[in-house]
XYZ file of C-alpha atoms in Angstrom:
85
model
C 0.084 -0.300 0.295
C 0.901 3.234 -0.728
C 1.004 6.641 1.290
C -2.785 7.273 -0.127
C -4.479 3.994 0.654
C -3.078 4.126 4.391
C -4.856 7.878 4.598
C -7.625 6.584 2.918
C -7.345 4.067 6.256
C -6.965 6.588 9.508
C -9.840 9.189 7.936
C -11.691 6.408 7.932
C -11.435 5.566 11.644
C -11.006 9.318 12.305
C -14.561 9.241 10.615
C -15.749 6.535 13.199
C -14.045 7.595 16.060
C -16.257 11.242 15.626
C -19.377 9.124 15.564
C -18.137 7.448 18.754
C -17.331 10.145 20.290
C -20.221 11.929 19.782
C -22.317 8.925 21.342
C -20.348 8.718 23.822
C -21.015 12.655 24.587
C -24.512 11.860 24.323
C -24.626 9.596 27.068
C -22.564 11.664 28.710
C -25.568 14.329 27.859
C -27.732 11.914 30.382
C -25.993 11.032 32.528
C -25.860 15.174 33.549
C -29.140 15.542 33.609
C -29.870 13.017 35.742
C -27.193 14.640 37.684
C -28.674 17.524 37.111
C -32.680 16.542 38.263
C -30.773 14.466 41.379
C -28.426 17.244 42.512
C -25.592 15.686 42.080
C -22.334 17.543 40.558
C -21.191 16.859 37.056
C -17.465 16.333 38.169
C -17.187 13.401 39.662
C -13.191 12.705 40.359
C -12.913 8.988 41.270
C -15.211 8.172 38.075
C -12.599 10.052 36.453
C -9.729 8.489 37.807
C -12.005 4.818 37.065
C -12.110 5.566 33.254
C -8.513 6.822 33.296
C -7.453 3.263 34.856
C -9.198 1.454 32.901
C -8.382 2.542 29.574
C -4.970 2.127 30.512
C -5.404 -1.433 31.810
C -7.023 -2.412 28.650
C -4.782 -0.053 26.186
C -2.659 -2.706 24.442
C -0.570 -0.124 22.283
C 1.386 1.671 20.819
C -0.059 4.168 22.724
C 1.737 4.681 26.351
C -0.353 5.151 29.346
C 0.610 8.813 29.551
C -1.315 9.309 26.026
C -4.085 7.473 27.318
C -4.987 9.244 30.291
C -4.345 12.953 28.168
C -6.523 11.590 25.805
C -9.460 9.986 27.649
C -8.878 13.044 30.628
C -9.790 15.334 27.384
C -12.261 13.461 26.130
C -13.458 13.658 29.683
C -13.708 17.142 30.576
C -15.295 17.549 26.970
C -17.772 15.668 27.923
C -18.493 18.036 31.114
C -18.138 21.046 29.836
C -21.231 19.747 27.044
C -22.973 18.885 29.975
C -22.638 22.411 31.317
C -23.973 24.091 28.593
């Protein structure tokens, strides 16, 4: 395969990732609504830590634990930002 073929594969994965990120955000919005109705804080540091640790434990690589932490911390933060809007 040449570089163009690899880029097409990357573009397809990026499209799938974007779809999944938005699906995750929709779920987070539903959770945020329930939290709001229950008077629960949107931020739950222990849950956020569990998410990162779970993803690190499932990660086969080549991304390292630091990369997974940065990626998932950003995802969680952006989902909370969506909940706040």
